[in-house]
CSV table of C-alpha atoms and ligand atoms in Angstrom, one decimal:
chain,number,residue,atom,x,y,z
A,24,MET,CA,107.8,65.7,135.5
A,25,ASN,CA,111.4,67.5,134.8
A,26,PRO,CA,112.1,70.0,137.1
A,27,GLU,CA,110.9,73.4,136.2
A,28,THR,CA,112.8,75.9,134.3
A,29,HIS,CA,113.0,79.9,135.9
A,30,LEU,CA,114.2,81.9,133.0
A,31,LYS,CA,114.8,86.2,133.0
A,32,THR,CA,114.3,88.6,130.2
A,33,LYS,CA,113.2,91.7,129.8
A,34,VAL,CA,111.1,91.1,126.5
A,35,LEU,CA,108.9,88.2,126.3
A,36,ILE,CA,107.3,88.1,122.8
A,37,VAL,CA,104.8,86.0,122.1
A,38,GLY,CA,104.1,84.2,118.6
A,39,LYS,CA,107.2,83.6,116.2
A,40,GLY,CA,105.5,85.2,112.8
A,41,VAL,CA,106.9,88.5,111.2
A,42,SER,CA,106.1,90.4,113.7
A,43,GLY,CA,107.4,88.8,116.6
A,44,LEU,CA,110.6,88.0,114.9
A,45,ILE,CA,111.0,91.5,113.1
A,46,LEU,CA,110.4,92.9,116.5
A,47,CYS,CA,113.2,90.7,118.6
A,48,TYR,CA,116.0,91.3,115.9
A,49,LEU,CA,114.8,95.1,116.1
A,50,LEU,CA,115.2,94.9,119.8
A,51,GLU,CA,118.4,93.0,119.6
A,52,LYS,CA,120.1,95.8,117.2
A,53,LYS,CA,119.0,97.9,120.5
A,54,GLY,CA,120.4,95.7,123.0
A,55,ILE,CA,117.3,95.0,124.3
A,56,GLU,CA,117.5,91.1,125.5
A,57,CYS,CA,114.2,89.0,125.0
A,58,ILE,CA,113.2,85.6,124.7
A,59,LEU,CA,110.4,84.3,121.5
A,60,LEU,CA,107.6,82.3,122.9
A,61,ASN,CA,105.7,80.1,120.0
A,62,LYS,CA,103.0,77.2,119.6
A,63,GLU,CA,102.5,75.9,116.3
A,64,VAL,CA,98.8,76.5,115.3
A,65,ASN,CA,97.5,74.8,112.4
A,66,THR,CA,97.0,77.9,110.6
A,67,SER,CA,100.9,78.5,110.6
A,68,ALA,CA,101.0,75.6,107.7
A,69,THR,CA,98.8,77.9,105.3
A,70,ILE,CA,101.1,79.0,102.7
A,71,LEU,CA,99.3,82.0,101.2
A,72,ALA,CA,102.5,83.9,98.7
A,73,GLU,CA,101.1,87.1,100.5
A,74,THR,CA,101.8,90.5,98.0
A,75,ILE,CA,103.9,93.2,99.4
A,76,PRO,CA,103.4,96.4,97.5
A,77,PRO,CA,106.4,98.5,96.4
A,78,SER,CA,105.8,101.5,98.9
A,79,THR,CA,106.6,98.7,101.8
A,80,LEU,CA,110.3,98.5,100.6
A,81,SER,CA,111.5,101.4,101.4
A,82,LEU,CA,110.5,100.2,105.2
A,83,LEU,CA,112.6,97.1,104.8
A,84,LYS,CA,115.7,98.5,103.8
A,85,ASN,CA,115.8,101.1,106.5
A,86,ILE,CA,115.7,98.3,108.9
A,87,ASP,CA,118.6,96.4,106.3
A,88,LEU,CA,115.9,93.6,105.8
A,89,LEU,CA,115.0,94.1,102.1
A,90,THR,CA,118.0,92.0,101.2
A,91,LEU,CA,116.4,89.3,103.1
A,92,PHE,CA,112.6,89.4,102.3
A,93,GLU,CA,113.9,89.8,98.4
A,94,GLU,CA,115.9,86.2,98.8
A,95,CYS,CA,112.4,85.1,100.0
A,96,ALA,CA,110.3,86.3,97.2
A,97,SER,CA,110.0,86.4,94.0
A,98,LYS,CA,109.4,90.2,92.2
A,99,THR,CA,105.5,91.0,91.1
A,100,TYR,CA,104.9,94.2,88.8
A,101,GLY,CA,101.0,94.7,89.4
A,102,TYR,CA,97.6,92.8,89.1
A,103,GLN,CA,94.5,93.0,87.1
A,104,SER,CA,90.9,92.9,88.9
A,105,ILE,CA,87.3,92.9,87.8
A,106,TRP,CA,85.3,95.4,90.2
A,107,ASN,CA,81.5,94.9,89.1
A,108,ASN,CA,82.2,93.8,85.4
A,109,ILE,CA,84.7,96.8,85.1
A,110,PHE,CA,88.2,95.8,84.2
A,111,HIS,CA,91.6,97.5,86.0
A,112,SER,CA,95.0,96.5,85.4
A,113,GLU,CA,97.6,98.1,87.9
A,114,ASP,CA,101.2,98.1,87.0
A,115,PHE,CA,103.8,98.9,90.0
A,116,PHE,CA,106.0,100.7,86.8
A,117,LYS,CA,105.1,104.1,87.8
A,118,HIS,CA,105.7,103.3,91.6
A,119,ASN,CA,109.0,104.9,93.2
A,120,PRO,CA,111.8,104.5,93.9
A,121,PHE,CA,110.8,100.4,94.2
A,122,LYS,CA,109.3,99.7,90.4
A,123,TYR,CA,108.1,96.1,92.0
A,124,GLY,CA,106.5,94.4,95.1
A,125,LEU,CA,107.4,91.2,96.6
A,126,LYS,CA,105.2,87.6,96.2
A,127,LEU,CA,106.5,86.3,99.1
A,128,ASN,CA,107.4,82.7,100.7
A,129,LYS,CA,106.6,83.5,104.5
A,130,ARG,CA,108.1,80.3,105.4
A,131,LYS,CA,111.1,80.7,103.8
A,132,VAL,CA,111.0,84.4,105.5
A,133,ILE,CA,110.3,83.3,108.8
A,134,SER,CA,112.9,80.4,108.8
A,135,GLU,CA,115.9,83.4,107.1
A,136,LEU,CA,114.5,85.4,110.3
A,137,GLU,CA,114.9,82.6,112.8
A,138,LYS,CA,118.5,82.2,111.8
A,139,LYS,CA,119.0,85.9,112.1
A,140,VAL,CA,117.9,86.5,115.4
A,141,LYS,CA,120.0,85.3,118.5
A,142,SER,CA,117.2,85.4,121.5
A,143,ARG,CA,116.3,81.3,122.9
A,144,ILE,CA,112.9,80.3,121.2
A,145,ILE,CA,111.1,78.2,123.2
A,146,ASN,CA,108.3,76.2,121.7
A,147,TYR,CA,105.1,75.2,124.0
A,148,ASN,CA,102.3,73.3,123.9
A,149,LEU,CA,100.3,74.7,126.3
A,150,LEU,CA,99.7,78.3,128.1
A,151,LYS,CA,99.8,77.8,132.4
A,152,ASN,CA,99.3,81.0,133.7
A,153,ILE,CA,100.7,84.7,133.2
A,154,THR,CA,101.1,86.9,135.9
A,155,SER,CA,102.5,90.8,135.8
A,156,THR,CA,105.9,89.0,136.2
A,157,THR,CA,105.9,85.5,135.0
A,158,THR,CA,104.7,83.8,132.3
A,159,SER,CA,104.5,80.2,132.7
A,160,VAL,CA,104.4,77.8,129.9
A,161,GLN,CA,104.7,73.8,129.1
A,162,LEU,CA,106.4,71.6,126.1
A,163,ASN,CA,105.0,68.3,127.3
A,164,ASN,CA,106.7,67.4,130.6
A,165,THR,CA,109.1,70.4,131.0
A,166,LYS,CA,107.5,73.4,132.6
A,167,TYR,CA,109.1,76.7,131.9
A,168,ASN,CA,108.6,80.0,134.3
A,169,ILE,CA,110.0,83.2,132.6
A,170,ASP,CA,110.3,86.6,134.3
A,171,SER,CA,110.1,89.5,132.2
A,172,GLU,CA,109.3,93.1,132.5
A,173,LEU,CA,106.8,93.6,129.5
A,174,ILE,CA,105.4,90.9,127.6
A,175,ILE,CA,103.9,90.8,123.9
A,176,ASP,CA,101.5,89.5,122.0
A,177,ALA,CA,102.5,88.9,118.4
A,178,THR,CA,100.0,85.6,117.9
A,179,GLY,CA,98.2,87.0,115.0
A,180,ARG,CA,94.5,86.8,115.0
A,181,ASN,CA,94.8,84.2,118.1
A,182,ARG,CA,95.5,87.3,120.1
A,183,VAL,CA,96.5,84.9,122.9
A,184,ILE,CA,97.8,87.1,125.3
A,185,LEU,CA,95.0,89.5,124.6
A,186,ASN,CA,92.3,87.4,125.5
A,187,PHE,CA,94.0,85.7,127.9
A,188,PHE,CA,93.4,89.7,129.9
A,189,LYS,CA,89.8,89.4,128.4
A,190,VAL,CA,90.5,93.0,125.6
A,191,PRO,CA,87.5,93.0,124.1
A,192,ILE,CA,87.8,93.0,119.8
A,193,ILE,CA,86.2,95.1,118.4
A,194,SER,CA,85.2,93.1,114.8
A,195,TYR,CA,84.1,95.7,111.9
A,196,ASP,CA,82.9,92.4,109.6
A,197,ASN,CA,82.4,88.6,109.7
A,198,ASN,CA,85.0,88.0,106.4
A,199,ILE,CA,85.7,84.4,106.2
A,200,ALA,CA,88.2,83.7,103.2
A,201,PHE,CA,88.0,79.8,101.4
A,202,ILE,CA,91.6,78.9,100.2
A,203,CYS,CA,92.3,76.0,97.8
A,204,TYR,CA,95.6,74.7,96.0
A,205,LEU,CA,94.8,74.0,92.4
A,206,PRO,CA,96.8,72.6,89.5
A,207,LYS,CA,97.4,75.6,87.1
A,208,THR,CA,94.8,75.8,84.0
A,209,LYS,CA,96.0,76.9,80.2
A,210,GLU,CA,94.6,80.1,81.4
A,211,SER,CA,97.4,82.8,82.1
A,212,LEU,CA,97.9,85.3,84.4
A,213,LYS,CA,99.2,88.6,83.3
A,214,TYR,CA,100.9,89.5,86.9
A,215,GLY,CA,100.5,86.4,88.5
A,216,PHE,CA,97.3,87.7,90.1
A,217,PHE,CA,94.0,88.6,89.4
A,218,THR,CA,91.0,89.8,91.7
A,219,GLU,CA,87.4,89.5,91.0
A,220,THR,CA,83.9,90.1,92.6
A,221,TYR,CA,81.2,87.6,92.4
A,222,GLU,CA,77.7,87.4,93.7
A,223,SER,CA,78.9,87.2,97.3
A,224,GLY,CA,82.2,88.5,97.8
A,225,TRP,CA,85.3,88.7,95.5
A,226,GLY,CA,87.9,86.5,94.9
A,227,THR,CA,91.6,86.1,94.0
A,228,VAL,CA,93.9,83.6,91.6
A,229,SER,CA,97.5,84.2,92.4
A,230,ASP,CA,100.1,81.9,91.1
A,231,LEU,CA,102.5,80.0,93.8
A,232,ASN,CA,105.1,77.9,91.9
A,233,GLU,CA,105.5,76.8,88.2
A,234,THR,CA,102.4,74.2,88.6
A,235,THR,CA,100.3,75.6,91.4
A,236,ARG,CA,97.5,78.8,91.6
A,237,ILE,CA,96.0,79.3,95.0
A,238,MET,CA,92.5,80.5,94.9
A,239,THR,CA,90.5,82.4,97.3
A,240,LEU,CA,87.2,83.5,98.1
A,241,TYR,CA,85.9,85.7,100.6
A,242,SER,CA,82.7,86.5,101.7
A,243,SER,CA,80.8,87.2,105.1
A,244,LYS,CA,80.1,84.5,107.9
A,245,ASN,CA,76.4,85.1,107.8
A,246,ASP,CA,76.3,85.0,103.5
A,247,ALA,CA,73.4,82.7,102.6
A,248,LEU,CA,76.5,80.9,100.5
A,249,HIS,CA,78.9,80.5,103.2
A,250,LYS,CA,78.0,76.7,103.7
A,251,LYS,CA,78.8,76.2,100.2
A,252,LEU,CA,82.3,77.7,100.0
A,253,LYS,CA,83.3,75.0,102.0
A,254,THR,CA,83.2,72.3,99.1
A,255,PHE,CA,84.9,72.8,96.3
A,256,SER,CA,82.8,71.1,94.2
A,257,ASN,CA,80.0,73.8,94.5
A,258,TRP,CA,82.4,76.5,93.1
A,259,CYS,CA,82.4,76.1,89.3
A,260,GLU,CA,78.1,77.0,89.8
A,261,ILE,CA,79.3,80.0,92.5
A,262,LEU,CA,81.4,81.2,89.7
A,263,THR,CA,79.2,80.7,86.6
A,264,ASN,CA,78.9,84.4,86.6
A,265,THR,CA,82.5,85.4,86.7
A,266,LYS,CA,84.3,86.4,83.4
A,267,ILE,CA,87.6,84.9,84.6
A,268,LEU,CA,87.6,83.4,87.9
A,269,LYS,CA,85.4,80.8,86.8
A,270,LYS,CA,88.2,79.4,83.6
A,271,HIS,CA,91.0,78.8,86.2
A,272,LEU,CA,88.6,75.6,87.9
A,273,PRO,CA,90.2,72.3,87.0
A,274,THR,CA,88.0,69.3,87.3
A,275,GLY,CA,88.6,67.3,90.4
A,276,ASN,CA,88.0,67.7,94.1
A,277,PHE,CA,90.3,69.9,96.3
A,278,LYS,CA,90.7,70.6,99.9
A,279,VAL,CA,89.1,73.6,100.9
A,280,THR,CA,90.4,75.4,104.0
A,281,GLY,CA,89.1,78.7,106.1
A,282,ARG,CA,90.8,81.3,107.5
A,283,LEU,CA,89.7,84.2,109.4
A,284,ALA,CA,89.8,87.5,107.3
A,285,ASN,CA,88.1,90.0,108.9
A,286,SER,CA,88.8,93.9,110.0
A,287,SER,CA,88.9,94.0,113.8
A,288,ILE,CA,91.4,95.8,116.6
A,289,PRO,CA,91.0,95.6,120.3
A,290,GLN,CA,89.8,97.9,122.3
A,291,ASN,CA,93.5,97.9,124.2
A,292,ILE,CA,96.1,97.9,122.0
A,293,VAL,CA,98.6,98.4,124.8
A,294,GLY,CA,98.5,98.1,128.6
A,295,ASP,CA,100.9,98.6,131.5
A,296,ASN,CA,103.3,95.8,130.8
A,297,TRP,CA,102.0,94.6,127.8
A,298,LEU,CA,101.6,95.9,124.5
A,299,SER,CA,100.3,94.2,120.9
A,300,ILE,CA,101.5,94.0,117.3
A,301,GLY,CA,100.8,93.0,113.7
A,302,ASP,CA,97.3,91.0,113.6
A,303,ALA,CA,96.9,91.2,117.4
A,304,ALA,CA,97.4,94.9,117.2
A,305,MET,CA,95.3,95.7,113.9
A,306,ALA,CA,94.2,92.8,111.4
A,307,PHE,CA,92.8,94.1,107.9
A,308,ASP,CA,90.9,92.6,105.4
A,309,PRO,CA,93.7,91.2,103.0
A,310,ILE,CA,92.1,93.1,100.1
A,311,SER,CA,94.2,95.8,101.2
A,312,SER,CA,97.7,93.4,100.9
A,313,HIS,CA,98.8,95.5,103.8
A,314,GLY,CA,98.7,93.0,106.7
A,315,ILE,CA,102.7,91.7,105.9
A,316,SER,CA,103.4,95.8,105.5
A,317,ASN,CA,101.2,96.5,108.8
A,318,ALA,CA,103.6,93.9,110.8
A,319,ILE,CA,106.7,95.5,109.6
A,320,PHE,CA,105.1,98.7,110.6
A,321,CYS,CA,104.1,97.8,114.0
A,322,SER,CA,107.3,96.0,115.0
A,323,LEU,CA,109.4,99.2,114.2
A,324,LYS,CA,106.8,101.1,116.1
A,325,ALA,CA,106.8,98.7,119.2
A,326,SER,CA,111.1,98.3,119.4
A,327,GLU,CA,110.8,102.4,119.5
A,328,SER,CA,108.1,102.7,122.0
A,329,ILE,CA,110.1,99.8,124.1
A,330,ASN,CA,113.7,101.4,123.6
A,331,ASP,CA,111.7,104.8,125.0
A,332,LEU,CA,110.2,102.8,128.1
A,333,ILE,CA,113.3,101.0,128.7
A,334,THR,CA,116.0,103.4,128.2
A,335,LYS,CA,114.7,107.1,128.9
A,336,ASN,CA,111.5,105.6,131.1
A,337,ASP,CA,109.5,107.1,129.2
A,338,GLY,CA,105.8,106.3,131.2
A,339,THR,CA,103.8,108.1,127.6
A,340,SER,CA,105.7,105.7,125.1
A,341,PHE,CA,103.2,103.3,125.3
A,342,ASN,CA,100.4,105.3,124.7
A,343,LYS,CA,101.8,107.0,121.9
A,344,TYR,CA,102.3,103.8,120.4
A,345,GLN,CA,98.5,103.4,120.8
A,346,GLU,CA,97.7,106.2,119.1
A,347,THR,CA,99.4,105.7,116.2
A,348,ILE,CA,98.2,102.2,115.4
A,349,ASN,CA,94.9,103.4,116.0
A,350,ALA,CA,95.5,106.3,113.5
A,351,VAL,CA,96.7,104.5,111.2
A,352,PHE,CA,93.7,101.5,111.6
A,353,ASN,CA,91.1,104.3,111.0
A,354,GLU,CA,92.9,105.4,107.9
A,355,TYR,CA,92.8,102.1,106.2
A,356,TYR,CA,89.2,101.6,107.3
A,357,ASN,CA,88.2,104.5,105.8
A,358,VAL,CA,90.0,104.2,102.2
A,359,LYS,CA,88.2,100.4,102.6
A,360,GLU,CA,84.9,101.6,103.1
A,361,LYS,CA,85.1,103.6,100.3
A,362,LEU,CA,86.2,101.0,97.9
A,363,TYR,CA,83.8,98.9,99.5
A,364,ALA,CA,81.1,101.4,98.2
B,701,FAD,C1,94.0,84.9,103.3
B,701,FAD,C2,95.0,85.6,103.4
B,701,FAD,C3,95.7,86.4,102.8
B,701,FAD,C4,96.5,86.9,103.0
B,701,FAD,N1,97.1,88.0,101.4
B,701,FAD,C5,97.7,88.7,102.1
B,701,FAD,C6,99.0,89.2,101.1
B,701,FAD,O1,98.4,89.4,99.5
B,701,FAD,N2,99.8,90.5,101.7
B,701,FAD,C7,99.9,90.9,102.9
B,701,FAD,O2,100.5,91.7,103.4
B,701,FAD,N3,99.4,90.2,104.1
B,701,FAD,C8,98.3,89.0,103.8
B,701,FAD,N4,97.6,88.7,104.8
B,701,FAD,C9,98.2,89.1,106.2
B,701,FAD,C10,99.3,88.5,106.5
B,701,FAD,O3,99.1,86.9,106.4
B,701,FAD,C11,99.6,88.5,108.1
B,701,FAD,O4,98.6,89.9,108.2
B,701,FAD,C12,101.0,88.4,108.9
B,701,FAD,O5,101.0,87.5,108.1
B,701,FAD,C13,100.5,88.6,110.1
B,701,FAD,O6,101.7,88.8,110.3
B,701,FAD,P1,101.7,88.5,112.1
B,701,FAD,O7,103.0,88.1,112.6
B,701,FAD,O8,101.0,89.7,112.9
B,701,FAD,O9,100.9,87.1,113.0
B,701,FAD,P2,100.8,85.7,112.2
B,701,FAD,O10,101.5,85.3,110.7
B,701,FAD,O11,99.8,85.0,112.4
B,701,FAD,O12,101.9,84.9,113.6
B,701,FAD,C14,101.5,84.3,114.2
B,701,FAD,C15,102.6,83.3,115.4
B,701,FAD,O13,102.1,83.2,116.2
B,701,FAD,C16,102.2,81.7,116.8
B,701,FAD,N5,100.7,81.2,117.3
B,701,FAD,C17,99.6,81.3,117.1
B,701,FAD,N6,98.9,80.9,118.2
B,701,FAD,C18,99.6,80.9,119.4
B,701,FAD,C19,99.5,80.7,120.5
B,701,FAD,N7,98.3,80.2,121.3
B,701,FAD,N8,100.6,80.7,121.7
B,701,FAD,C20,101.9,80.9,121.0
B,701,FAD,N9,102.2,81.1,119.7
B,701,FAD,C21,101.0,81.1,118.9
B,701,FAD,C22,101.8,81.1,115.3
B,701,FAD,O14,102.4,79.6,115.6
B,701,FAD,C23,102.5,82.1,114.3
B,701,FAD,O15,104.0,82.1,114.4
B,701,FAD,C24,96.7,87.6,104.1
B,701,FAD,C25,95.9,87.0,105.3
B,701,FAD,C26,95.2,86.1,104.5
B,701,FAD,C27,94.2,84.9,105.6
């Protein structure tokens, strides 16, 4: 075993997704030092081509990240859908000031954000321990002990720090996404994105690049079709009654991977010396297309709250952050319930 490395920082951010990296970037701008810890997990490799709505572009502009995001995305001008046999076409031309949204290459966004931040990034494969002052992790034979005043959970739905502190998670459904990369069929997509309900939930088809589309079918873990959705050869039968989705199924056999897609929130979003952001703080149903927007928003609010605690010694700042996140989640959930109804 190599000698242990001892490091010290004000803020330790665990998780190097969009939320963790943007928080690091915003804290650096305020002169607050950070270290980022990350563990590669199998979900890190999935490319989803997430869509950002026009309303989020102003937020990106305010934090000087619009250009970076635009350089890692293609523009999108709307989407079409069929909900219970009714066709809808939503275009973004009526939105202001941005008349387009972005379809992200999230991997590229993460690598560009990594270049932008100056803080040390440490990859690990084993979380050994967390105390109120020190976090210990290991990478192969090297052990790191990191002293920090604050620790941030930015590990997405894995919620590693929250789980370590045994914070209960409130889940509102058992939504699962089954994802499959497919070669493009001749069927064209006006806006490169289409959604349609099917017997057990809803599905999307989305252009990824010149040759590939990604199809995702959402259903509940408790649904009778749950097991069948894991195998692509069943999809043709499952989508028989759809108008559009079935037309995007090529012949052949393709790999299907499952991802959690439920709506959930921890009972506590903050503690005395920890705070959660992004999906770790509140996870949205992907139908909202607001997961990335949420990650950006949480990072912005968390950076203000951390700054108030560190520079103004404002002991209420974490509670204010928690109230804001709870209010956003409640609003999201009410809209979602109406939509599903
Ligand atoms: C099928 C599907 C479709 C979606 N479509 C959209 C969409 O169209 N638009 C949209 O805005 N959002 C969409 N989302 C949601 C969006 O992907 C997430 O909300 C967003 O990526 C959350 O960012 P994050 O930084 O909070 O977490 P993540 O992106 O999950 O990042 C977490 C980071 O933590 C690291 N990590 C994980 N475990 C550990 C650990 N044990 N220790 C250390 N590090 C760890 C990971 O490697 C990763 O770097 C979709 C999600 C799904 C599942």
